[in-house]
Amino acid sequence: MQMATEFSCDLRELKRVHRALRTLSASNRALLRAECEESLFHEFCRVAVEEGGYRLAWVTQAEHDETKTVRPVASAGVNDGYLESIQLSWADTPLGQGPTGTAIRTGKPSVIQNIQTDPREAPWFEVGVAHGFASFIALPLLVEGSIIGAITIAAPEPDAFGADEVALLSETADDLAFGIETLRMRMRHRAAEDTIRRMAYFDALTGLPNRLQLQERLNAALDVARAENRPLAVLHLQIGSFREITEALGYRESDLQLQEIAKRMPTFETGEIVARVAEDAFVVVLPRGDAEVARGCAKRILATLAAPIELSGLLLDSRATIGITLYPGHGADAEALLRRAAAANFQARQTGQYYIFYAGGLDTECTRRLALMGELRRAIDGDELRLFCQPKVEISSGQVSGVEALVRWEHPSLGMIEPDRFIPLAESAGLITPLTYWVLGAALRQSYVWRAMGVEVPISVNLSAHDLRDAQLLERVRDALTTWGASPEWIAFEIKESTLMNDPAGACKKLSKLKQLGVELFIDDFGTGYSSLAYLQKLPIDSIKIDQSFVSAMTSDEDSQVIVRSTVEMAHNLGLHVVAEGVETRAIADCLAQLGCEDAQGFCISRPMPASQYVDWRAGFSWIAD
Ligand code: C2E
Ligand code: CA
Ligand code: CA
């Protein structure tokens, strides 16, 4: 007799475990197919009832606010208004003592074996009996570290949930939670990819096509022009006082100005292209445009920009200059037409004209620039360059993770000149390579001095496009390391994203060789160069530095924050470390910490300082955690 009872008990237990098992495997199948959270919840409830044979299954979501309410979001089985009639909470109050509230509050499965005898079910006893429920189990849903709600299952018989069944159902709940995490991650990836795709072909600030898109479309337009023997015009437009406005008012204002300028650009019916190609430069392509059409268009644009732009009560001068090239007269390919239009634009500024057609051989430099260039050569050979450095810190710990070498020119009569004024000059005069070698040598020498004092901090050196093309670069880097008895961890290199895009394949090869030396590589000014995800994946880089224009605006401008967030996510997906530049306030640093960005560099940590002052600065620096 006793054996028969035991046997029937075992059999009952076995059946129950079996239905929990069916629920588990059917819900796993649902996981693989789900497209959104709602459908995943519904599918789960359906299989629990249909495959598992339970009477009612439902999923609730917990509000994480002071109300601590619990809301059903999906259900299946015999409901008959049951869920609508009950009130649930996960607070430690009588309404929170049921299985669902308890599971959410404690994070553990909660079982009511018999509602007839369990006082915790008192608030719902009558309605429960009326619906034919005798026992309940609730399982918490732990998603991304927080309990988002619970799964609750009702059975018609008492003592329905034995230990094995609880274990299996817990496993099911964990799988469901994992499914939600996967879905959420998938959604975030999708959003990040969309942003990246947009960034790859459009300028984030103005929404206009960027340089990459311009190049592709200009090539296509030239193919048509060639096939049909028609002309084509390229207009290169640059805003006159843009840099002064940025310097005087900051990036936020100059960004607004650019957006307004973009709005004033002409809109066309067919085929014409208006693109933003640099910070303050736009290009307009007119398929079928001859000299007369181009002149008309240039005049129209200049007229619309002649009226100043009103911003924060100021009237900003947004007048521009335009350089024009024509296919086939001024060039046969996109590269030549764009380059010469830019040269013509430069010429227009030098000669005080508003627009000008390209005239061969007019590659003029004003005498002042020429003079300064001559002096720069002397400065590099002589003793006029100064090594400055700016630290970057790990946001979470405040540890200095490295310093960046930033050069200054102490001109005998003009005083300290900022790099923005002479690096472009050095680049166009073929002096950047000797300058880079000066910086490399100075950086290693400084490193040597620091290490003798027990200070081990990597110093990163900026490389220009010309440096990447320099056949001797590797040998020079190796020689410099040998001279100072340095190992590769002493230095790192930073290469601007826009530089890479000039010659993606060549840059990739050169970077691989540098990487083989064992030095760390950073992509600088990331977000301004329009590189594609596919290309980044191929590069042997360690870190990206998000451009300061996005970072310094991120606490005031939502778009910038979205860009920073998706850039951090994308970089992490590629296994890259992220540095944010232009961290001007602690609020920005805190926001970056939340986004998971590792390192910060910017005025709120330190402005660039003479490298010789770094050790003293370090001794006095503290980064107090919140
Ligand atoms: P970069 O490589 O992007 O360097 C960062 C620039 O941002 C530095 O300007 C730095 O002073 C500035 N900066 C740092 N933190 C903040 C901040 O919180 N807010 C703002 N608004 N700005 C911040 P710097 O020293 O004037 O250098 C300008 C550029 O000149 C550098 O930009 C780099 O492209 C170039 N440069 C400087 N030194 C060298 C060098 O040795 N070689 C080469 N090729 N380029 C150099
Ligand atoms: Ca840099
Ligand atoms: Ca930078």
XYZ file of C-alpha atoms and ligand atoms in Angstrom:
674
model
C 0.000 0.000 0.000
C 2.733 2.362 1.102
C 4.769 1.404 -1.948
C 1.828 2.130 -4.238
C 1.425 5.615 -2.729
C 5.123 6.278 -3.086
C 5.042 5.062 -6.627
C 2.107 7.274 -7.563
C 3.867 10.186 -5.848
C 6.976 9.523 -7.939
C 4.889 9.281 -11.047
C 3.226 12.601 -10.294
C 6.595 14.165 -9.662
C 7.928 12.719 -12.879
C 5.018 14.139 -14.853
C 5.552 17.555 -13.391
C 9.235 17.547 -14.064
C 8.407 16.418 -17.531
C 6.110 19.385 -18.142
C 8.723 21.798 -16.785
C 11.211 20.200 -19.141
C 8.858 20.639 -22.090
C 8.399 24.273 -21.128
C 12.155 24.718 -21.003
C 12.909 23.274 -24.411
C 9.935 24.900 -26.144
C 10.800 28.284 -24.711
C 14.371 27.855 -25.899
C 13.060 27.375 -29.406
C 11.016 30.562 -28.998
C 14.149 32.432 -27.910
C 15.879 31.728 -31.153
C 13.027 33.103 -33.224
C 11.965 36.168 -31.219
C 12.122 39.552 -32.881
C 11.090 41.743 -29.937
C 10.575 41.484 -26.194
C 6.766 41.421 -26.396
C 6.679 38.514 -28.767
C 9.239 36.688 -26.658
C 7.080 37.089 -23.530
C 3.917 36.008 -25.322
C 5.602 33.009 -26.820
C 6.990 32.006 -23.462
C 3.548 32.167 -21.803
C 1.992 30.239 -24.658
C 4.463 27.368 -24.464
C 4.215 27.213 -20.664
C 0.472 26.647 -20.985
C 0.307 24.616 -24.179
C 3.422 22.488 -23.841
C 3.821 22.607 -20.084
C 0.139 22.125 -19.303
C 0.031 24.858 -16.629
C -3.242 26.708 -16.099
C -2.024 30.285 -16.437
C 1.371 31.839 -17.132
C 2.172 35.522 -17.220
C 5.090 37.889 -17.366
C 5.169 41.061 -15.311
C 7.343 44.125 -15.477
C 8.420 45.905 -12.297
C 8.474 49.704 -12.102
C 11.714 50.782 -10.490
C 10.305 53.955 -8.994
C 8.706 54.841 -5.663
C 5.379 53.219 -6.676
C 7.017 49.781 -7.025
C 4.062 48.603 -9.053
C 4.083 45.413 -11.050
C 2.391 45.344 -14.418
C 1.425 42.243 -16.441
C 2.810 42.523 -19.986
C 1.956 39.115 -21.444
C -0.093 36.101 -20.483
C -1.594 32.848 -21.743
C -4.012 30.263 -20.322
C -7.213 30.540 -18.293
C -7.332 34.197 -17.333
C -11.043 35.277 -17.414
C -10.232 38.704 -16.111
C -8.031 37.390 -13.291
C -4.990 39.507 -14.090
C -7.131 42.594 -14.589
C -8.759 42.120 -11.180
C -5.646 41.742 -9.019
C -3.304 44.424 -7.814
C 0.385 43.650 -7.390
C 3.405 45.366 -5.968
C 6.964 44.424 -5.171
C 7.151 46.660 -2.105
C 7.466 45.053 1.317
C 3.753 45.551 1.984
C 0.822 43.063 2.078
C 0.331 43.528 -1.684
C 3.963 42.619 -2.195
C 3.946 39.307 -0.306
C 2.529 37.218 -3.152
C 4.913 35.101 -5.243
C 5.442 37.738 -7.957
C 6.233 40.599 -5.564
C 8.468 38.385 -3.444
C 10.403 37.047 -6.428
C 11.058 40.557 -7.727
C 12.021 41.917 -4.323
C 14.288 39.046 -3.301
C 15.590 38.014 -6.700
C 14.798 34.377 -5.833
C 12.053 31.991 -6.965
C 8.984 32.202 -4.741
C 6.476 29.334 -4.376
C 2.997 29.209 -2.839
C 2.208 25.523 -2.542
C -1.379 25.971 -1.424
C -3.365 29.167 -1.468
C -5.848 27.639 1.006
C -3.245 27.525 3.736
C -0.663 30.191 2.859
C -1.498 33.532 4.534
C 0.674 35.441 2.030
C -1.979 34.836 -0.631
C -4.730 36.420 1.505
C -5.279 39.531 -0.712
C -5.941 37.338 -3.762
C -7.325 34.209 -2.099
C -10.962 34.494 -3.209
C -10.326 35.484 -6.771
C -7.628 32.780 -6.994
C -9.995 30.053 -5.829
C -12.718 31.335 -8.147
C -10.352 30.913 -11.095
C -9.343 27.420 -10.068
C -5.758 28.130 -8.997
C -4.223 26.218 -6.127
C -0.476 26.844 -6.303
C 1.882 29.416 -7.801
C 5.495 29.873 -8.637
C 7.171 33.166 -9.579
C 10.684 33.450 -11.010
C 12.610 36.719 -11.159
C 13.938 37.982 -14.513
C 17.463 39.290 -14.056
C 18.448 41.315 -17.126
C 21.714 43.272 -17.384
C 22.173 43.260 -13.630
C 18.706 44.388 -12.597
C 15.452 42.568 -11.994
C 13.065 43.770 -14.658
C 10.090 41.661 -13.588
C 9.022 38.077 -13.120
C 7.417 35.063 -14.726
C 4.520 33.694 -12.720
C 2.869 30.325 -13.292
C -0.333 29.014 -11.727
C -1.296 25.349 -11.405
C -4.732 23.948 -10.580
C -3.491 21.478 -7.959
C -1.786 22.212 -4.628
C 1.917 21.336 -4.105
C 2.484 21.518 -7.840
C 6.054 22.782 -7.749
C 8.597 20.283 -6.429
C 12.324 20.968 -6.111
C 13.275 19.585 -9.529
C 10.511 21.513 -11.201
C 11.557 24.738 -9.490
C 15.118 24.170 -10.686
C 14.021 23.566 -14.272
C 11.677 26.539 -14.327
C 14.405 28.758 -12.855
C 16.627 27.677 -15.676
C 13.860 28.601 -18.124
C 13.543 32.046 -16.532
C 17.311 32.537 -16.813
C 17.177 31.558 -20.467
C 14.354 34.001 -21.056
C 16.337 36.749 -19.332
C 19.322 35.872 -21.472
C 17.067 36.071 -24.541
C 16.006 39.577 -23.547
C 19.610 40.605 -23.026
C 20.515 39.275 -26.444
C 17.601 41.100 -28.030
C 18.552 44.352 -26.339
C 22.146 43.960 -27.381
C 21.061 43.232 -30.939
C 18.945 46.393 -30.962
C 21.824 48.485 -29.676
C 24.148 47.047 -32.289
C 21.627 47.860 -34.963
C 21.276 51.437 -33.732
C 25.068 51.816 -33.558
C 25.496 50.400 -37.051
C 22.881 52.797 -38.410
C 24.676 55.730 -36.861
C 27.995 54.529 -38.203
C 26.552 54.067 -41.665
C 25.162 57.578 -41.533
C 28.497 58.857 -40.283
C 30.273 57.097 -43.131
C 28.352 58.913 -45.876
C 26.935 62.037 -44.310
C 28.310 64.887 -42.327
C 26.845 64.561 -38.847
C 26.578 68.286 -38.246
C 24.818 69.493 -41.375
C 23.307 66.282 -42.712
C 24.935 67.014 -46.077
C 26.856 64.349 -48.021
C 30.471 64.118 -46.836
C 33.714 63.889 -48.746
C 33.453 60.155 -49.257
C 29.989 60.402 -50.783
C 31.063 63.399 -52.832
C 33.967 61.466 -54.292
C 31.805 58.524 -55.305
C 29.096 60.685 -56.827
C 31.534 63.024 -58.544
C 33.236 60.040 -60.154
C 29.893 58.785 -61.391
C 28.952 62.252 -62.726
C 32.311 62.450 -64.512
C 31.680 59.081 -66.156
C 28.437 60.486 -67.566
C 30.101 63.749 -68.625
C 32.814 61.798 -70.441
C 30.329 59.514 -72.152
C 28.125 62.405 -73.274
C 30.927 64.883 -73.985
C 29.445 67.452 -71.688
C 31.137 69.848 -69.264
C 30.871 69.692 -65.467
C 31.657 72.349 -62.846
C 33.090 72.010 -59.358
C 32.773 74.879 -56.857
C 34.902 74.867 -53.716
C 33.497 77.196 -51.101
C 35.161 78.296 -47.894
C 33.758 80.451 -45.120
C 35.944 83.504 -44.601
C 35.949 84.189 -40.897
C 35.106 80.723 -39.648
C 38.230 80.148 -37.613
C 37.992 83.527 -35.882
C 34.376 82.817 -34.996
C 35.274 79.415 -33.562
C 38.083 80.946 -31.568
C 35.986 83.809 -30.297
C 32.720 82.023 -29.605
C 33.582 78.338 -29.356
C 32.542 75.270 -31.250
C 28.908 75.356 -30.265
C 28.264 78.671 -31.934
C 30.356 77.898 -34.964
C 28.491 74.604 -35.354
C 25.194 76.465 -35.363
C 26.623 78.870 -37.900
C 27.633 75.983 -40.151
C 24.187 74.457 -39.912
C 22.667 77.769 -40.955
C 25.114 78.052 -43.854
C 24.215 74.524 -44.946
C 20.566 75.586 -44.995
C 21.384 78.514 -47.229
C 23.142 76.356 -49.787
C 21.133 76.028 -52.968
C 18.835 73.086 -53.416
C 18.662 71.487 -56.808
C 16.224 69.398 -58.738
C 18.487 66.746 -60.212
C 21.991 65.396 -60.031
C 23.745 68.364 -58.436
C 25.741 67.624 -55.297
C 26.267 69.835 -52.263
C 28.725 68.319 -49.785
C 30.632 69.404 -46.707
C 34.268 68.487 -47.244
C 36.107 70.095 -44.352
C 35.378 72.027 -41.208
C 34.616 75.274 -43.026
C 34.468 74.113 -46.658
C 31.734 72.920 -48.979
C 31.761 71.630 -52.535
C 29.022 72.018 -55.112
C 29.095 69.889 -58.256
C 27.085 70.982 -61.270
C 26.749 68.215 -63.858
C 26.511 69.787 -67.318
C 27.725 73.056 -65.777
C 29.856 75.256 -68.033
C 31.668 78.473 -67.083
C 28.529 80.557 -67.341
C 26.398 78.209 -65.241
C 29.175 77.952 -62.658
C 29.561 81.713 -62.427
C 25.786 82.135 -62.000
C 25.705 79.535 -59.256
C 28.705 81.054 -57.457
C 27.092 84.481 -57.500
C 23.831 83.116 -56.162
C 25.563 81.364 -53.291
C 27.666 84.406 -52.459
C 24.531 86.548 -52.429
C 22.717 84.290 -49.973
C 25.755 84.236 -47.695
C 26.233 88.001 -47.877
C 23.500 88.549 -45.290
C 25.040 87.916 -41.866
C 23.751 85.047 -39.757
C 22.103 85.987 -36.513
C 23.141 83.820 -33.579
C 22.609 84.479 -29.883
C 22.079 88.150 -30.607
C 25.249 88.430 -32.688
C 25.458 89.045 -36.407
C 28.054 86.653 -37.769
C 29.808 87.367 -41.003
C 29.463 84.228 -43.090
C 30.770 85.509 -46.358
C 32.638 82.953 -48.397
C 35.091 82.625 -51.231
C 34.663 80.219 -54.100
C 37.165 78.521 -56.375
C 35.825 76.991 -59.588
C 37.145 74.251 -61.862
C 35.614 72.934 -65.036
C 35.745 69.523 -66.653
C 37.431 69.036 -69.030
C 39.281 72.385 -69.151
C 40.857 72.249 -65.673
C 41.196 68.550 -65.110
C 39.954 65.149 -66.154
C 39.438 63.395 -62.832
C 37.753 64.064 -59.525
C 40.980 64.403 -57.588
C 42.449 67.077 -59.881
C 39.197 69.026 -60.137
C 38.720 69.109 -56.365
C 42.347 69.939 -55.600
C 42.478 72.733 -58.166
C 39.143 74.197 -57.055
C 40.598 74.395 -53.534
C 43.771 76.014 -54.887
C 41.686 78.548 -56.809
C 39.793 79.296 -53.630
C 43.045 79.968 -51.815
C 44.000 82.265 -54.659
C 40.673 84.113 -54.356
C 41.351 84.838 -50.705
C 44.885 85.977 -51.314
C 43.771 88.398 -53.990
C 40.628 89.596 -52.239
C 38.165 88.259 -54.790
C 34.986 86.426 -53.943
C 35.131 83.848 -56.683
C 37.723 82.856 -59.189
C 38.244 80.245 -61.914
C 41.279 78.054 -61.615
C 44.232 79.326 -63.642
C 47.039 76.829 -64.198
C 50.274 77.459 -62.381
C 48.724 79.861 -59.929
C 49.761 77.869 -56.884
C 50.741 80.989 -55.029
C 51.689 81.339 -51.405
C 51.631 84.759 -49.932
C 54.995 86.194 -49.051
C 54.315 86.048 -45.332
C 53.657 82.358 -45.526
C 56.773 81.889 -47.607
C 58.822 83.852 -45.140
C 57.451 81.904 -42.187
C 58.167 78.678 -44.032
C 61.782 79.639 -44.482
C 62.004 80.428 -40.805
C 60.400 77.151 -39.867
C 63.248 75.257 -41.451
C 65.635 77.221 -39.303
C 63.445 76.623 -36.254
C 63.602 72.860 -36.702
C 67.345 72.778 -37.217
C 67.973 75.402 -34.586
C 66.554 75.492 -31.137
C 63.146 77.139 -31.421
C 60.750 74.223 -31.085
C 59.441 73.340 -27.628
C 58.069 70.027 -26.475
C 54.779 70.424 -24.635
C 52.730 67.558 -23.351
C 49.173 66.928 -22.240
C 48.302 64.008 -19.943
C 45.385 61.666 -20.377
C 43.912 59.754 -17.475
C 41.951 56.599 -16.904
C 38.565 57.993 -15.892
C 37.747 55.270 -13.379
C 40.974 55.516 -11.394
C 42.478 58.902 -12.195
C 45.767 57.185 -13.118
C 47.718 58.919 -15.864
C 47.672 56.475 -18.761
C 49.921 58.457 -21.052
C 50.885 61.882 -22.318
C 50.607 63.357 -25.786
C 53.549 65.250 -27.285
C 52.369 68.617 -28.642
C 54.877 70.880 -30.276
C 55.133 74.696 -29.948
C 57.314 77.143 -31.828
C 58.993 79.816 -29.795
C 59.594 82.369 -32.515
C 62.273 84.951 -31.665
C 60.046 87.898 -32.572
C 56.496 86.491 -32.845
C 56.562 84.665 -29.514
C 54.996 81.271 -28.825
C 53.188 80.005 -31.934
C 50.477 77.355 -31.605
C 50.833 74.263 -33.813
C 47.632 74.983 -35.726
C 49.423 77.945 -37.259
C 52.584 76.203 -38.397
C 51.826 72.467 -38.763
C 49.748 73.034 -41.935
C 52.583 75.222 -43.195
C 55.122 72.541 -42.420
C 52.926 70.034 -44.223
C 52.659 72.076 -47.400
C 56.354 72.975 -47.340
C 57.562 69.387 -47.003
C 58.936 70.201 -43.553
C 56.635 68.010 -41.541
C 58.887 64.962 -41.683
C 61.906 66.729 -40.141
C 59.509 68.253 -37.612
C 58.115 64.834 -36.708
C 61.649 63.524 -36.217
C 62.427 66.470 -33.990
C 59.344 65.671 -31.872
C 60.146 61.951 -31.811
C 63.692 62.654 -30.621
C 62.544 65.210 -28.054
C 59.844 62.850 -26.764
C 62.276 59.963 -26.309
C 64.825 62.188 -24.658
C 62.159 63.440 -22.237
C 61.078 59.856 -21.610
C 64.654 58.927 -20.837
C 64.858 61.738 -18.283
C 61.541 60.692 -16.719
C 62.541 57.073 -16.490
C 65.782 58.026 -14.803
C 63.509 59.671 -12.195
C 61.357 56.550 -11.985
C 58.453 58.005 -13.983
C 57.159 55.537 -16.556
C 54.584 57.127 -18.788
C 54.128 56.432 -22.497
C 54.359 59.495 -24.716
C 52.468 59.636 -27.989
C 53.672 61.405 -31.084
C 51.390 62.753 -33.823
C 52.085 61.544 -37.353
C 51.012 63.397 -40.491
C 49.982 62.036 -43.859
C 53.459 62.807 -45.216
C 55.062 60.833 -42.408
C 53.075 57.762 -43.372
C 54.385 58.059 -46.919
C 57.974 58.543 -45.765
C 59.944 55.436 -46.746
C 62.406 55.977 -43.903
C 59.844 56.287 -41.129
C 60.363 52.801 -39.677
C 64.091 53.010 -39.754
C 64.040 56.418 -38.097
C 61.728 55.196 -35.344
C 63.957 52.165 -34.747
C 67.067 54.348 -34.696
C 65.509 56.774 -32.237
C 64.565 53.906 -29.923
C 68.103 52.545 -30.127
C 69.669 55.931 -29.407
C 67.811 56.268 -26.115
C 67.903 52.596 -25.182
C 64.127 52.735 -25.296
C 61.656 49.902 -25.627
C 58.531 50.291 -27.766
C 56.244 50.872 -24.746
C 57.914 54.221 -24.215
C 56.128 55.718 -27.198
C 52.890 55.564 -29.139
C 51.662 57.162 -32.345
C 48.515 59.095 -33.193
C 47.228 59.282 -36.740
C 44.237 61.390 -37.683
C 41.312 59.562 -39.145
C 41.173 62.001 -42.063
C 44.833 61.230 -42.824
C 44.064 57.546 -43.151
C 41.327 58.234 -45.637
C 43.708 59.979 -48.056
C 45.248 56.644 -48.900
C 43.494 53.873 -46.985
C 45.452 50.940 -48.386
C 48.871 52.586 -48.047
C 48.098 53.782 -44.535
C 46.996 50.322 -43.474
C 50.281 48.797 -44.688
C 52.389 51.411 -42.943
C 50.469 51.064 -39.698
C 50.950 47.300 -39.752
C 54.697 47.796 -39.969
C 54.658 50.295 -37.113
C 52.545 47.904 -35.099
C 55.128 45.167 -35.678
C 57.640 47.332 -33.853
C 55.428 46.915 -30.795
C 54.241 50.504 -30.350
C 50.684 51.452 -29.472
C 48.594 53.102 -32.235
C 45.775 55.619 -31.826
C 43.322 56.942 -34.388
C 43.108 60.672 -33.700
C 40.145 63.042 -34.216
C 37.880 60.071 -34.720
C 34.467 60.984 -36.110
C 35.712 63.650 -38.496
C 37.249 61.449 -41.148
C 34.383 59.374 -42.408
C 36.097 56.002 -42.257
C 33.940 52.950 -42.574
C 33.475 50.199 -40.053
C 34.805 47.659 -42.518
C 38.005 49.637 -42.957
C 38.573 50.190 -39.242
C 38.308 46.468 -38.659
C 41.299 45.904 -40.906
C 43.570 48.376 -39.147
C 46.088 47.145 -36.593
C 45.122 49.843 -34.071
C 44.683 49.737 -30.304
C 42.600 52.780 -29.519
C 40.544 55.575 -30.959
C 40.426 59.150 -29.738
C 36.974 60.628 -30.173
C 37.244 64.091 -31.652
C 36.852 66.937 -29.208
C 34.074 68.576 -31.223
C 31.713 65.759 -30.217
C 33.033 65.373 -26.693
C 33.031 68.995 -25.600
C 29.448 69.359 -26.856
C 28.093 66.132 -25.426
C 26.540 67.539 -22.261
C 24.741 70.290 -24.165
C 23.908 68.644 -27.458
C 22.064 65.382 -27.761
C 23.347 64.494 -31.231
C 26.928 64.743 -30.030
C 26.105 62.470 -27.139
C 24.517 59.925 -29.459
C 27.607 59.992 -31.633
C 29.919 59.572 -28.653
C 27.813 56.735 -27.269
C 27.609 54.811 -30.508
C 31.284 55.409 -31.212
C 32.215 53.975 -27.806
C 29.958 50.996 -28.417
C 31.279 50.408 -31.892
C 34.888 50.689 -30.730
C 34.259 48.231 -27.927
C 32.618 45.835 -30.364
C 35.848 45.976 -32.346
C 37.859 45.402 -29.183
C 39.309 48.918 -29.185
C 40.131 51.134 -26.247
C 38.520 54.608 -26.277
C 40.014 57.973 -25.350
C 37.848 61.098 -25.322
C 39.523 64.380 -26.233
C 38.273 67.819 -25.308
C 37.076 66.819 -21.844
C 36.578 70.327 -20.583
C 34.419 69.702 -17.539
C 33.975 67.127 -14.846
C 30.364 66.694 -15.992
C 31.646 65.495 -19.367
C 34.046 63.088 -17.657
C 31.202 61.665 -15.552
C 29.019 61.256 -18.592
C 31.891 59.496 -20.422
C 32.416 57.175 -17.471
C 28.789 56.142 -17.736
C 29.195 55.404 -21.433
C 32.129 53.138 -20.628
C 34.786 55.338 -22.243
C 38.127 54.427 -20.694
C 40.389 57.468 -20.897
C 39.963 61.230 -20.936
C 42.167 64.069 -22.127
C 41.295 67.714 -21.874
C 41.427 71.015 -20.090
C 39.603 69.707 -17.013
C 42.591 67.442 -16.378
C 45.310 69.715 -17.688
C 46.081 72.055 -20.552
C 49.196 71.183 -22.548
C 52.262 72.127 -20.490
C 56.019 72.246 -21.104
C 57.091 68.593 -20.871
C 59.655 69.512 -18.231
C 56.798 70.500 -15.874
C 54.977 67.183 -16.100
C 56.538 65.511 -13.060
C 55.630 68.432 -10.780
C 52.141 68.561 -12.212
C 51.714 64.827 -11.615
C 52.725 65.162 -7.991
C 50.020 67.737 -7.384
C 47.279 66.148 -9.474
C 44.317 64.482 -7.872
C 41.189 63.184 -9.496
C 38.755 62.852 -6.689
C 36.208 60.162 -7.264
C 32.557 61.120 -6.761
P 45.490 67.127 -31.699
O 46.462 66.056 -31.999
O 44.056 66.783 -31.837
O 45.827 67.652 -30.259
C 44.888 68.037 -29.332
C 44.666 69.512 -29.365
O 43.508 69.791 -28.610
C 45.787 70.314 -28.708
O 45.899 71.538 -29.387
C 45.241 70.563 -27.330
O 45.745 71.727 -26.741
C 43.783 70.727 -27.616
N 42.995 70.409 -26.444
C 43.283 69.511 -25.496
N 42.320 69.434 -24.571
C 41.366 70.303 -24.956
C 40.116 70.693 -24.394
O 39.680 70.216 -23.357
N 39.400 71.619 -25.076
C 39.855 72.182 -26.235
N 39.089 73.085 -26.850
N 41.042 71.846 -26.781
C 41.796 70.919 -26.150
P 47.311 72.062 -29.878
O 48.381 71.735 -28.902
O 47.092 73.485 -30.254
O 47.562 71.203 -31.142
C 46.747 71.345 -32.253
C 47.027 70.314 -33.286
O 48.304 70.489 -33.876
C 47.037 68.895 -32.737
O 45.729 68.407 -32.612
C 47.827 68.194 -33.808
O 47.000 67.909 -34.895
C 48.808 69.237 -34.246
N 50.106 68.961 -33.630
C 50.581 69.364 -32.432
N 51.817 68.873 -32.234
C 52.113 68.121 -33.327
C 53.268 67.333 -33.728
O 54.247 67.195 -33.013
N 53.198 66.721 -34.945
C 52.117 66.829 -35.749
N 52.115 66.193 -36.922
N 51.025 67.530 -35.396
C 51.035 68.179 -34.201
Ca 46.765 64.049 -31.377
Ca 42.880 65.101 -31.613
